[in-house]
Amino acid sequence: MTARTDADDLLAILRSPEAHTIRTTPRVRLLGPVDVLGASGPADPVALPALTELAAYLALHPGADPAAVERALHPGDHARPDQAPPATLAELAAWVGGDPDGRAFLRQDALDTYTFAPTVTCDWDEFRSLYRRGMRSTSTTADAALAHALALVRGAPFAEAPAGGYGWAETERQDMLAAVVDTAHELAARRLQYGDHRSAEAAVFRGLAVAPDVELLHRDLFYAYASAGARDQLLKAVNRLDALSRRTGRSLDPDTVALLRDLLSSP
């Protein structure tokens, strides 16, 4: 495979959203608006947001017992009378359904803990697996793994979460953001070593879509444009960061200022 073909393949991965195929088993997605694909059982539409949050919690905390679930999802006072009642584990089990052999996708063990069947997938688990695979080497296959990880990201983790929900997930959300930024930066740096500016740009844009204020990624983008000789694009990228800095009232990092001084002083 030629270097050009490698670049084209990576670019295709990075520009493709996660496939939306018809699923026969549930999939919990956290890297963007939280949802559960493939849930086949009955559920009250009013209860779906609470059931989705409960599914997200169990995807990240397999083996939780009902008491742990209650403490995490409903700390302090219970819901007000005008709010929908909390979703129950039994309702979640009914909603996600079971396999053709009648085995439930949400399983309760003898210790009264709950875990999804191995056939129930989660995009964050897949992201981490691809990340580990991609970081083991700097081969084209490893770069493709990092690109596939970024392709799973549909938006900021837990985006569009309802007010007052998902408070338990803040640590996980920060971990996801950091992992996406790290993956985007690593892949961009690798591709720039090969002069693959388009894949580097696409990787950075994937990261900036969820972390627009991370200047490390902006610096990656500046360097990609400068090394490609794309001065017009460089100036547009600088203007975008300047506008963001003005909106947020944050001064640019010294590393960013130093890089821009070097890049913009070059003919």
mmCIF file of C-alpha atoms in Angstrom:
data_model
loop_
_atom_site.group_PDB
_atom_site.id
_atom_site.type_symbol
_atom_site.label_atom_id
_atom_site.label_comp_id
_atom_site.label_asym_id
_atom_site.label_seq_id
_atom_site.Cartn_x
_atom_site.Cartn_y
_atom_site.Cartn_z
ATOM 1 C CA MET A 1 0.000 0.000 0.000
ATOM 2 C CA THR A 2 1.402 3.391 -0.931
ATOM 3 C CA ALA A 3 1.702 6.325 1.444
ATOM 4 C CA ARG A 4 -0.883 8.151 -0.673
ATOM 5 C CA THR A 5 -3.374 5.317 -0.307
ATOM 6 C CA ASP A 6 -2.734 5.198 3.428
ATOM 7 C CA ALA A 7 -3.565 8.893 3.650
ATOM 8 C CA ASP A 8 -6.726 8.495 1.591
ATOM 9 C CA ASP A 9 -7.902 5.594 3.750
ATOM 10 C CA LEU A 10 -7.298 7.492 6.989
ATOM 11 C CA LEU A 11 -9.047 10.564 5.661
ATOM 12 C CA ALA A 12 -12.071 8.465 4.692
ATOM 13 C CA ILE A 13 -12.262 7.056 8.217
ATOM 14 C CA LEU A 14 -11.938 10.464 9.866
ATOM 15 C CA ARG A 15 -14.588 12.016 7.650
ATOM 16 C CA SER A 16 -17.107 9.226 8.179
ATOM 17 C CA PRO A 17 -19.588 9.283 11.048
ATOM 18 C CA GLU A 18 -20.130 6.161 13.091
ATOM 19 C CA ALA A 19 -22.150 3.710 11.020
ATOM 20 C CA HIS A 20 -25.860 3.737 11.825
ATOM 21 C CA THR A 21 -26.686 0.152 10.976
ATOM 22 C CA ILE A 22 -29.718 -1.768 12.161
ATOM 23 C CA ARG A 23 -28.667 -3.446 15.390
ATOM 24 C CA THR A 24 -29.744 -6.797 16.764
ATOM 25 C CA THR A 25 -28.206 -6.081 20.174
ATOM 26 C CA PRO A 26 -28.264 -2.837 22.168
ATOM 27 C CA ARG A 27 -25.449 -0.284 21.957
ATOM 28 C CA VAL A 28 -24.971 2.460 24.545
ATOM 29 C CA ARG A 29 -23.430 5.596 23.058
ATOM 30 C CA LEU A 30 -21.807 8.199 25.300
ATOM 31 C CA LEU A 31 -19.445 10.037 22.934
ATOM 32 C CA GLY A 32 -22.010 12.648 21.969
ATOM 33 C CA PRO A 33 -25.691 12.830 22.878
ATOM 34 C CA VAL A 34 -26.377 9.774 25.036
ATOM 35 C CA ASP A 35 -28.614 7.171 23.476
ATOM 36 C CA VAL A 36 -29.269 3.453 23.365
ATOM 37 C CA LEU A 37 -29.520 1.898 19.940
ATOM 38 C CA GLY A 38 -31.277 -1.408 19.447
ATOM 39 C CA ALA A 39 -33.461 -1.431 22.565
ATOM 40 C CA SER A 40 -36.397 -3.546 21.425
ATOM 41 C CA GLY A 41 -38.697 -3.777 24.428
ATOM 42 C CA PRO A 42 -41.629 -1.653 25.566
ATOM 43 C CA ALA A 43 -41.041 1.637 27.375
ATOM 44 C CA ASP A 44 -43.083 4.664 28.303
ATOM 45 C CA PRO A 45 -41.762 7.517 26.108
ATOM 46 C CA VAL A 46 -41.801 9.804 29.155
ATOM 47 C CA ALA A 47 -39.411 7.415 30.916
ATOM 48 C CA LEU A 48 -36.894 7.142 28.067
ATOM 49 C CA PRO A 49 -34.512 9.890 29.307
ATOM 50 C CA ALA A 50 -34.309 8.256 32.742
ATOM 51 C CA LEU A 51 -33.910 4.785 31.240
ATOM 52 C CA THR A 52 -31.141 6.068 28.977
ATOM 53 C CA GLU A 53 -29.269 7.568 31.934
ATOM 54 C CA LEU A 54 -29.646 4.323 33.854
ATOM 55 C CA ALA A 55 -28.274 2.367 30.878
ATOM 56 C CA ALA A 56 -25.335 4.788 30.631
ATOM 57 C CA TYR A 57 -24.551 4.319 34.320
ATOM 58 C CA LEU A 58 -24.554 0.528 34.080
ATOM 59 C CA ALA A 59 -22.453 0.617 30.907
ATOM 60 C CA LEU A 60 -19.784 2.462 32.894
ATOM 61 C CA HIS A 61 -20.337 0.670 36.210
ATOM 62 C CA PRO A 62 -21.011 -3.020 35.508
ATOM 63 C CA GLY A 63 -21.848 -5.047 38.562
ATOM 64 C CA ALA A 64 -23.620 -2.190 40.366
ATOM 65 C CA ASP A 65 -26.248 -3.070 42.909
ATOM 66 C CA PRO A 66 -29.564 -1.222 43.315
ATOM 67 C CA ALA A 67 -28.290 0.769 46.302
ATOM 68 C CA ALA A 68 -25.283 2.048 44.347
ATOM 69 C CA VAL A 69 -27.505 2.976 41.428
ATOM 70 C CA GLU A 70 -29.864 4.880 43.702
ATOM 71 C CA ARG A 71 -27.037 6.804 45.400
ATOM 72 C CA ALA A 72 -25.464 7.778 42.090
ATOM 73 C CA LEU A 73 -28.511 8.714 40.057
ATOM 74 C CA HIS A 74 -30.749 10.112 42.786
ATOM 75 C CA PRO A 75 -28.538 11.657 45.461
ATOM 76 C CA GLY A 76 -30.232 13.630 48.215
ATOM 77 C CA ASP A 77 -33.916 14.270 47.835
ATOM 78 C CA HIS A 78 -36.011 12.212 45.492
ATOM 79 C CA ALA A 79 -37.781 13.664 42.477
ATOM 80 C CA ARG A 80 -40.469 16.302 43.019
ATOM 81 C CA PRO A 81 -44.077 15.191 42.576
ATOM 82 C CA ASP A 82 -44.263 16.920 39.180
ATOM 83 C CA GLN A 83 -41.278 14.978 37.840
ATOM 84 C CA ALA A 84 -41.332 11.542 36.264
ATOM 85 C CA PRO A 85 -40.504 8.812 38.802
ATOM 86 C CA PRO A 86 -36.995 7.340 38.651
ATOM 87 C CA ALA A 87 -36.488 4.556 36.145
ATOM 88 C CA THR A 88 -36.204 1.120 37.674
ATOM 89 C CA LEU A 89 -33.827 -1.691 36.795
ATOM 90 C CA ALA A 90 -36.810 -3.859 35.906
ATOM 91 C CA GLU A 91 -38.031 -1.242 33.430
ATOM 92 C CA LEU A 92 -34.560 -1.015 31.909
ATOM 93 C CA ALA A 93 -34.375 -4.790 31.555
ATOM 94 C CA ALA A 94 -37.738 -4.812 29.789
ATOM 95 C CA TRP A 95 -36.673 -1.974 27.468
ATOM 96 C CA VAL A 96 -33.334 -3.390 26.336
ATOM 97 C CA GLY A 97 -34.959 -6.810 25.879
ATOM 98 C CA GLY A 98 -33.150 -10.063 25.250
ATOM 99 C CA ASP A 99 -31.521 -12.248 22.634
ATOM 100 C CA PRO A 100 -33.354 -14.737 20.392
ATOM 101 C CA ASP A 101 -32.696 -17.471 22.966
ATOM 102 C CA GLY A 102 -34.609 -15.565 25.594
ATOM 103 C CA ARG A 103 -31.602 -14.461 27.633
ATOM 104 C CA ALA A 104 -31.954 -10.940 29.006
ATOM 105 C CA PHE A 105 -29.462 -8.315 27.890
ATOM 106 C CA LEU A 106 -29.461 -6.893 31.439
ATOM 107 C CA ARG A 107 -28.516 -9.657 33.843
ATOM 108 C CA GLN A 108 -28.932 -9.945 37.595
ATOM 109 C CA ASP A 109 -26.625 -12.249 39.527
ATOM 110 C CA ALA A 110 -27.009 -14.021 42.851
ATOM 111 C CA LEU A 111 -25.562 -11.019 44.710
ATOM 112 C CA ASP A 112 -28.257 -8.740 43.262
ATOM 113 C CA THR A 113 -25.836 -6.851 41.023
ATOM 114 C CA TYR A 114 -26.609 -5.909 37.436
ATOM 115 C CA THR A 115 -24.439 -6.160 34.333
ATOM 116 C CA PHE A 116 -25.154 -5.959 30.623
ATOM 117 C CA ALA A 117 -24.496 -9.083 28.570
ATOM 118 C CA PRO A 118 -21.214 -9.051 26.632
ATOM 119 C CA THR A 119 -23.182 -8.567 23.425
ATOM 120 C CA VAL A 120 -24.337 -5.138 24.636
ATOM 121 C CA THR A 121 -21.688 -2.716 23.387
ATOM 122 C CA CYS A 122 -20.619 0.781 24.387
ATOM 123 C CA ASP A 123 -18.811 3.285 22.179
ATOM 124 C CA TRP A 124 -16.520 4.364 25.027
ATOM 125 C CA ASP A 125 -15.330 0.794 25.570
ATOM 126 C CA GLU A 126 -14.640 0.515 21.857
ATOM 127 C CA PHE A 127 -12.843 3.865 21.832
ATOM 128 C CA ARG A 128 -10.502 2.772 24.613
ATOM 129 C CA SER A 129 -9.761 -0.525 22.895
ATOM 130 C CA LEU A 130 -8.906 1.256 19.641
ATOM 131 C CA TYR A 131 -6.821 3.819 21.532
ATOM 132 C CA ARG A 132 -4.741 1.119 23.228
ATOM 133 C CA ARG A 133 -4.256 -0.651 19.902
ATOM 134 C CA GLY A 134 -3.250 2.556 18.192
ATOM 135 C CA MET A 135 -0.747 3.575 20.830
ATOM 136 C CA ARG A 136 1.176 0.286 20.722
ATOM 137 C CA SER A 137 3.027 1.285 17.550
ATOM 138 C CA THR A 138 3.273 3.947 14.876
ATOM 139 C CA SER A 139 2.334 1.716 11.959
ATOM 140 C CA THR A 140 -0.369 2.517 9.429
ATOM 141 C CA THR A 141 -2.586 -0.058 11.126
ATOM 142 C CA ALA A 142 -2.091 1.704 14.452
ATOM 143 C CA ASP A 143 -2.902 5.067 12.900
ATOM 144 C CA ALA A 144 -6.078 3.563 11.443
ATOM 145 C CA ALA A 145 -7.083 2.389 14.931
ATOM 146 C CA LEU A 146 -6.736 5.943 16.251
ATOM 147 C CA ALA A 147 -8.739 7.251 13.304
ATOM 148 C CA HIS A 148 -11.497 4.706 13.962
ATOM 149 C CA ALA A 149 -11.546 5.796 17.611
ATOM 150 C CA LEU A 150 -12.036 9.428 16.602
ATOM 151 C CA ALA A 151 -14.752 8.414 14.135
ATOM 152 C CA LEU A 152 -16.817 7.171 17.082
ATOM 153 C CA VAL A 153 -17.000 10.682 18.504
ATOM 154 C CA ARG A 154 -20.285 12.328 17.502
ATOM 155 C CA GLY A 155 -19.943 15.326 19.804
ATOM 156 C CA ALA A 156 -18.962 16.260 23.330
ATOM 157 C CA PRO A 157 -19.395 13.322 25.734
ATOM 158 C CA PHE A 158 -22.842 13.350 27.355
ATOM 159 C CA ALA A 159 -23.890 16.223 25.095
ATOM 160 C CA GLU A 160 -27.450 17.494 25.440
ATOM 161 C CA ALA A 161 -27.830 15.912 28.882
ATOM 162 C CA PRO A 162 -30.966 17.187 30.622
ATOM 163 C CA ALA A 163 -30.526 19.739 33.379
ATOM 164 C CA GLY A 164 -29.820 18.043 36.663
ATOM 165 C CA GLY A 165 -28.935 14.721 35.048
ATOM 166 C CA TYR A 166 -25.672 12.822 34.741
ATOM 167 C CA GLY A 167 -24.025 14.551 37.694
ATOM 168 C CA TRP A 168 -22.468 11.191 38.547
ATOM 169 C CA ALA A 169 -20.677 11.150 35.165
ATOM 170 C CA GLU A 170 -18.478 14.242 35.491
ATOM 171 C CA THR A 171 -15.269 12.304 36.135
ATOM 172 C CA GLU A 172 -15.960 9.999 33.213
ATOM 173 C CA ARG A 173 -16.829 12.968 31.003
ATOM 174 C CA GLN A 174 -13.503 14.625 31.745
ATOM 175 C CA ASP A 175 -11.677 11.348 31.079
ATOM 176 C CA MET A 176 -13.415 11.053 27.706
ATOM 177 C CA LEU A 177 -12.602 14.622 26.729
ATOM 178 C CA ALA A 178 -8.950 14.122 27.645
ATOM 179 C CA ALA A 179 -8.789 10.875 25.679
ATOM 180 C CA VAL A 180 -10.321 12.436 22.568
ATOM 181 C CA VAL A 181 -7.892 15.368 22.717
ATOM 182 C CA ASP A 182 -4.927 13.037 23.247
ATOM 183 C CA THR A 183 -5.975 10.822 20.351
ATOM 184 C CA ALA A 184 -6.497 13.749 17.987
ATOM 185 C CA HIS A 185 -3.148 15.289 18.923
ATOM 186 C CA GLU A 186 -1.252 12.023 18.608
ATOM 187 C CA LEU A 187 -2.712 11.130 15.230
ATOM 188 C CA ALA A 188 -2.155 14.645 13.866
ATOM 189 C CA ALA A 189 1.472 14.604 15.002
ATOM 190 C CA ARG A 190 2.073 11.224 13.390
ATOM 191 C CA ARG A 191 0.510 12.189 10.078
ATOM 192 C CA LEU A 192 2.448 15.443 9.885
ATOM 193 C CA GLN A 193 5.653 13.421 10.054
ATOM 194 C CA TYR A 194 4.595 11.882 6.735
ATOM 195 C CA GLY A 195 3.438 15.165 5.231
ATOM 196 C CA ASP A 196 -0.176 13.978 5.395
ATOM 197 C CA HIS A 197 -1.663 17.382 6.125
ATOM 198 C CA ARG A 198 -5.238 16.472 5.232
ATOM 199 C CA SER A 199 -5.479 13.611 7.731
ATOM 200 C CA ALA A 200 -3.767 15.732 10.377
ATOM 201 C CA GLU A 201 -6.308 18.503 9.802
ATOM 202 C CA ALA A 202 -9.232 16.060 9.951
ATOM 203 C CA ALA A 203 -7.938 14.542 13.202
ATOM 204 C CA VAL A 204 -7.588 17.981 14.786
ATOM 205 C CA PHE A 205 -11.097 18.985 13.715
ATOM 206 C CA ARG A 206 -12.457 15.838 15.385
ATOM 207 C CA GLY A 207 -10.810 16.924 18.615
ATOM 208 C CA LEU A 208 -11.810 20.578 18.355
ATOM 209 C CA ALA A 209 -15.439 19.569 17.825
ATOM 210 C CA VAL A 210 -15.562 18.391 21.443
ATOM 211 C CA ALA A 211 -12.861 20.598 23.000
ATOM 212 C CA PRO A 212 -12.781 23.882 21.041
ATOM 213 C CA ASP A 213 -10.781 25.738 23.692
ATOM 214 C CA VAL A 214 -7.832 23.307 23.873
ATOM 215 C CA GLU A 215 -4.970 25.309 22.414
ATOM 216 C CA LEU A 216 -2.788 22.233 21.924
ATOM 217 C CA LEU A 217 -5.101 21.251 19.079
ATOM 218 C CA HIS A 218 -5.121 24.752 17.641
ATOM 219 C CA ARG A 219 -1.332 24.662 17.608
ATOM 220 C CA ASP A 220 -1.450 21.335 15.762
ATOM 221 C CA LEU A 221 -3.710 22.950 13.175
ATOM 222 C CA PHE A 222 -1.456 25.985 12.814
ATOM 223 C CA TYR A 223 1.555 23.783 12.251
ATOM 224 C CA ALA A 224 -0.309 21.635 9.721
ATOM 225 C CA TYR A 225 -1.285 24.658 7.647
ATOM 226 C CA ALA A 226 2.137 26.271 7.910
ATOM 227 C CA SER A 227 3.986 23.113 6.901
ATOM 228 C CA ALA A 228 1.601 22.672 3.960
ATOM 229 C CA GLY A 229 2.249 26.241 2.841
ATOM 230 C CA ALA A 230 -1.435 27.078 3.307
ATOM 231 C CA ARG A 231 -0.980 30.581 4.682
ATOM 232 C CA ASP A 232 -4.557 31.686 4.000
ATOM 233 C CA GLN A 233 -5.897 28.747 5.996
ATOM 234 C CA LEU A 234 -3.373 29.454 8.733
ATOM 235 C CA LEU A 235 -4.561 33.051 9.036
ATOM 236 C CA LYS A 236 -8.205 31.947 9.138
ATOM 237 C CA ALA A 237 -7.394 29.436 11.893
ATOM 238 C CA VAL A 238 -5.562 32.125 13.862
ATOM 239 C CA ASN A 239 -8.547 34.452 13.521
ATOM 240 C CA ARG A 240 -10.897 31.732 14.759
ATOM 241 C CA LEU A 241 -8.790 31.179 17.874
ATOM 242 C CA ASP A 242 -8.502 34.930 18.433
ATOM 243 C CA ALA A 243 -12.284 35.270 18.245
ATOM 244 C CA LEU A 244 -12.695 32.382 20.695
ATOM 245 C CA SER A 245 -10.198 33.969 23.060
ATOM 246 C CA ARG A 246 -12.090 37.253 22.954
ATOM 247 C CA ARG A 247 -15.435 35.533 23.627
ATOM 248 C CA THR A 248 -14.118 33.595 26.591
ATOM 249 C CA GLY A 249 -11.900 36.373 27.961
ATOM 250 C CA ARG A 250 -8.926 34.023 28.125
ATOM 251 C CA SER A 251 -5.419 35.018 27.110
ATOM 252 C CA LEU A 252 -3.550 32.750 24.732
ATOM 253 C CA ASP A 253 -1.079 30.269 26.164
ATOM 254 C CA PRO A 254 2.571 31.369 25.957
ATOM 255 C CA ASP A 255 3.295 28.300 23.807
ATOM 256 C CA THR A 256 0.635 29.405 21.332
ATOM 257 C CA VAL A 257 1.951 32.952 21.216
ATOM 258 C CA ALA A 258 5.514 31.708 20.625
ATOM 259 C CA LEU A 259 4.437 29.350 17.843
ATOM 260 C CA LEU A 260 2.439 32.027 16.081
ATOM 261 C CA ARG A 261 5.334 34.427 16.313
ATOM 262 C CA ASP A 262 7.549 31.891 14.563
ATOM 263 C CA LEU A 263 4.993 30.843 11.937
ATOM 264 C CA LEU A 264 3.712 34.287 11.026
ATOM 265 C CA SER A 265 7.186 35.787 10.794
ATOM 266 C CA SER A 266 8.163 33.251 8.132
ATOM 267 C CA PRO A 267 7.783 34.426 4.535
#
